[in-house]
Amino acid sequence: MESDDCVRMMQCERPCMRAEDQDAKTSDVYKTENLPFRFDHPSRWNEGNCVFNVKESACGSRSILFRTTNSEYGSKPPCVHTMPHTYHPRNHKYWEHLARVGMHRNRGFNTALDRSRV
């Protein structure tokens, strides 16, 4: 009997896919720190993007014939349990400096002869 219960539990949906968890915020379930809106509201992840949307109705049905193990990644919508709990953005100091001064340009004078390949 116990093995049948385990099989049924494995075949059920993940706990984060329940209807009451669809609008749950990550900060309601976990202690979060410096979390942007997109990570705090996983139910609104990629809304309106047909290519990367996880909803079947947006893109139509997909063929089971061409399903690969690589297509499992992203096949389920994100939920509060798969979102990061902290957010550490990178320092943009280098890119801000590059935007002010521009890319490096080689203004050297070419004195070598160009060799013909003919």
PDB file of C-alpha atoms in Angstrom:
ATOM      1  CA  MET A   1       0.000   0.000   0.000  1.00  0.00           C
ATOM      2  CA  GLU A   2       2.760   2.443   0.851  1.00  0.00           C
ATOM      3  CA  SER A   3       4.425   2.110  -2.551  1.00  0.00           C
ATOM      4  CA  ASP A   4       1.119   2.959  -4.288  1.00  0.00           C
ATOM      5  CA  ASP A   5       0.839   6.143  -2.217  1.00  0.00           C
ATOM      6  CA  CYS A   6       4.387   7.130  -3.138  1.00  0.00           C
ATOM      7  CA  VAL A   7       3.696   6.619  -6.836  1.00  0.00           C
ATOM      8  CA  ARG A   8       0.542   8.737  -6.626  1.00  0.00           C
ATOM      9  CA  MET A   9       2.414  11.480  -4.792  1.00  0.00           C
ATOM     10  CA  MET A  10       5.129  11.543  -7.466  1.00  0.00           C
ATOM     11  CA  GLN A  11       2.532  11.805 -10.230  1.00  0.00           C
ATOM     12  CA  CYS A  12       0.766  14.768  -8.625  1.00  0.00           C
ATOM     13  CA  GLU A  13       1.547  18.316  -9.591  1.00  0.00           C
ATOM     14  CA  ARG A  14       4.221  20.186  -7.726  1.00  0.00           C
ATOM     15  CA  PRO A  15       2.900  21.973  -4.628  1.00  0.00           C
ATOM     16  CA  CYS A  16       3.635  25.376  -6.154  1.00  0.00           C
ATOM     17  CA  MET A  17       1.269  24.701  -9.048  1.00  0.00           C
ATOM     18  CA  ARG A  18      -1.863  24.764  -6.893  1.00  0.00           C
ATOM     19  CA  ALA A  19      -4.477  27.421  -7.605  1.00  0.00           C
ATOM     20  CA  GLU A  20      -3.963  29.211  -4.291  1.00  0.00           C
ATOM     21  CA  ASP A  21      -0.222  29.569  -5.020  1.00  0.00           C
ATOM     22  CA  GLN A  22      -0.653  31.108  -8.467  1.00  0.00           C
ATOM     23  CA  ASP A  23      -0.694  34.687  -7.136  1.00  0.00           C
ATOM     24  CA  ALA A  24       1.580  34.089  -4.149  1.00  0.00           C
ATOM     25  CA  LYS A  25       4.547  36.375  -3.671  1.00  0.00           C
ATOM     26  CA  THR A  26       7.980  34.996  -2.898  1.00  0.00           C
ATOM     27  CA  SER A  27       8.273  37.389   0.041  1.00  0.00           C
ATOM     28  CA  ASP A  28       5.082  35.890   1.551  1.00  0.00           C
ATOM     29  CA  VAL A  29       6.617  32.414   1.682  1.00  0.00           C
ATOM     30  CA  TYR A  30      10.341  33.086   2.190  1.00  0.00           C
ATOM     31  CA  LYS A  31      12.441  35.749   3.855  1.00  0.00           C
ATOM     32  CA  THR A  32      13.706  37.806   0.921  1.00  0.00           C
ATOM     33  CA  GLU A  33      16.249  40.565   0.536  1.00  0.00           C
ATOM     34  CA  ASN A  34      16.477  43.225  -2.194  1.00  0.00           C
ATOM     35  CA  LEU A  35      14.185  41.269  -4.525  1.00  0.00           C
ATOM     36  CA  PRO A  36      12.953  42.917  -7.771  1.00  0.00           C
ATOM     37  CA  PHE A  37       9.303  42.770  -8.801  1.00  0.00           C
ATOM     38  CA  ARG A  38       9.861  40.040 -11.408  1.00  0.00           C
ATOM     39  CA  PHE A  39      11.269  37.636  -8.780  1.00  0.00           C
ATOM     40  CA  ASP A  40       8.732  38.558  -6.102  1.00  0.00           C
ATOM     41  CA  HIS A  41       5.758  37.865  -8.415  1.00  0.00           C
ATOM     42  CA  PRO A  42       6.564  34.629 -10.304  1.00  0.00           C
ATOM     43  CA  SER A  43       2.991  34.287 -11.587  1.00  0.00           C
ATOM     44  CA  ARG A  44       3.599  37.325 -13.809  1.00  0.00           C
ATOM     45  CA  TRP A  45       6.854  36.009 -15.284  1.00  0.00           C
ATOM     46  CA  ASN A  46       7.068  36.563 -19.080  1.00  0.00           C
ATOM     47  CA  GLU A  47       3.448  37.553 -19.584  1.00  0.00           C
ATOM     48  CA  GLY A  48       2.656  38.183 -23.224  1.00  0.00           C
ATOM     49  CA  ASN A  49       5.836  36.619 -24.609  1.00  0.00           C
ATOM     50  CA  CYS A  50       4.644  33.775 -26.820  1.00  0.00           C
ATOM     51  CA  VAL A  51       8.096  32.321 -27.438  1.00  0.00           C
ATOM     52  CA  PHE A  52       9.071  32.004 -23.785  1.00  0.00           C
ATOM     53  CA  ASN A  53       5.610  31.824 -22.255  1.00  0.00           C
ATOM     54  CA  VAL A  54       4.799  28.676 -20.321  1.00  0.00           C
ATOM     55  CA  LYS A  55       1.068  28.800 -20.942  1.00  0.00           C
ATOM     56  CA  GLU A  56      -0.069  26.361 -23.626  1.00  0.00           C
ATOM     57  CA  SER A  57      -2.909  28.560 -24.853  1.00  0.00           C
ATOM     58  CA  ALA A  58      -0.551  31.388 -25.801  1.00  0.00           C
ATOM     59  CA  CYS A  59       1.549  29.351 -28.235  1.00  0.00           C
ATOM     60  CA  GLY A  60      -0.721  26.463 -29.129  1.00  0.00           C
ATOM     61  CA  SER A  61      -0.027  22.804 -28.506  1.00  0.00           C
ATOM     62  CA  ARG A  62       3.474  21.425 -28.850  1.00  0.00           C
ATOM     63  CA  SER A  63       4.291  18.173 -30.573  1.00  0.00           C
ATOM     64  CA  ILE A  64       5.139  15.280 -28.268  1.00  0.00           C
ATOM     65  CA  LEU A  65       7.042  13.635 -31.125  1.00  0.00           C
ATOM     66  CA  PHE A  66       9.918  16.110 -30.878  1.00  0.00           C
ATOM     67  CA  ARG A  67      10.101  16.358 -27.082  1.00  0.00           C
ATOM     68  CA  THR A  68      13.668  16.102 -25.764  1.00  0.00           C
ATOM     69  CA  THR A  69      15.183  16.169 -22.311  1.00  0.00           C
ATOM     70  CA  ASN A  70      16.410  19.677 -23.033  1.00  0.00           C
ATOM     71  CA  SER A  71      12.817  20.844 -23.564  1.00  0.00           C
ATOM     72  CA  GLU A  72      11.998  19.986 -19.949  1.00  0.00           C
ATOM     73  CA  TYR A  73      13.821  23.138 -18.899  1.00  0.00           C
ATOM     74  CA  GLY A  74      11.200  25.860 -18.816  1.00  0.00           C
ATOM     75  CA  SER A  75       8.302  23.481 -19.403  1.00  0.00           C
ATOM     76  CA  LYS A  76       6.791  24.328 -16.008  1.00  0.00           C
ATOM     77  CA  PRO A  77       5.938  27.872 -14.962  1.00  0.00           C
ATOM     78  CA  PRO A  78       8.058  29.501 -12.260  1.00  0.00           C
ATOM     79  CA  CYS A  79       6.705  29.534  -8.728  1.00  0.00           C
ATOM     80  CA  VAL A  80       7.706  30.978  -5.376  1.00  0.00           C
ATOM     81  CA  HIS A  81       9.762  27.869  -4.589  1.00  0.00           C
ATOM     82  CA  THR A  82      11.961  28.229  -7.691  1.00  0.00           C
ATOM     83  CA  MET A  83      12.619  31.969  -7.406  1.00  0.00           C
ATOM     84  CA  PRO A  84      15.829  33.320  -5.829  1.00  0.00           C
ATOM     85  CA  HIS A  85      15.524  34.696  -2.308  1.00  0.00           C
ATOM     86  CA  THR A  86      18.209  37.372  -2.620  1.00  0.00           C
ATOM     87  CA  TYR A  87      19.257  39.610  -5.482  1.00  0.00           C
ATOM     88  CA  HIS A  88      22.781  40.939  -5.895  1.00  0.00           C
ATOM     89  CA  PRO A  89      23.056  43.093  -9.026  1.00  0.00           C
ATOM     90  CA  ARG A  90      26.463  43.633 -10.566  1.00  0.00           C
ATOM     91  CA  ASN A  91      28.324  46.884 -10.325  1.00  0.00           C
ATOM     92  CA  HIS A  92      27.884  48.917 -13.544  1.00  0.00           C
ATOM     93  CA  LYS A  93      30.865  51.196 -12.915  1.00  0.00           C
ATOM     94  CA  TYR A  94      32.830  49.914 -15.933  1.00  0.00           C
ATOM     95  CA  TRP A  95      29.890  50.258 -18.338  1.00  0.00           C
ATOM     96  CA  GLU A  96      28.986  53.717 -17.048  1.00  0.00           C
ATOM     97  CA  HIS A  97      32.578  54.848 -17.675  1.00  0.00           C
ATOM     98  CA  LEU A  98      32.531  53.264 -21.149  1.00  0.00           C
ATOM     99  CA  ALA A  99      29.275  55.066 -21.983  1.00  0.00           C
ATOM    100  CA  ARG A 100      30.828  58.421 -21.023  1.00  0.00           C
ATOM    101  CA  VAL A 101      34.152  58.125 -22.854  1.00  0.00           C
ATOM    102  CA  GLY A 102      33.289  55.667 -25.639  1.00  0.00           C
ATOM    103  CA  MET A 103      35.081  52.585 -26.911  1.00  0.00           C
ATOM    104  CA  HIS A 104      38.851  52.559 -27.342  1.00  0.00           C
ATOM    105  CA  ARG A 105      39.840  53.518 -30.879  1.00  0.00           C
ATOM    106  CA  ASN A 106      43.167  52.656 -32.426  1.00  0.00           C
ATOM    107  CA  ARG A 107      44.240  55.887 -34.090  1.00  0.00           C
ATOM    108  CA  GLY A 108      47.657  54.560 -35.063  1.00  0.00           C
ATOM    109  CA  PHE A 109      49.088  55.194 -38.512  1.00  0.00           C
ATOM    110  CA  ASN A 110      49.462  52.060 -40.637  1.00  0.00           C
ATOM    111  CA  THR A 111      52.854  52.159 -42.436  1.00  0.00           C
ATOM    112  CA  ALA A 112      53.035  48.532 -43.576  1.00  0.00           C
ATOM    113  CA  LEU A 113      52.348  47.566 -47.185  1.00  0.00           C
ATOM    114  CA  ASP A 114      49.244  45.534 -47.859  1.00  0.00           C
ATOM    115  CA  ARG A 115      50.237  42.271 -49.497  1.00  0.00           C
ATOM    116  CA  SER A 116      48.253  41.185 -52.510  1.00  0.00           C
ATOM    117  CA  ARG A 117      46.919  37.624 -52.475  1.00  0.00           C
ATOM    118  CA  VAL A 118      46.997  37.407 -56.258  1.00  0.00           C
TER     119      VAL A 118
END
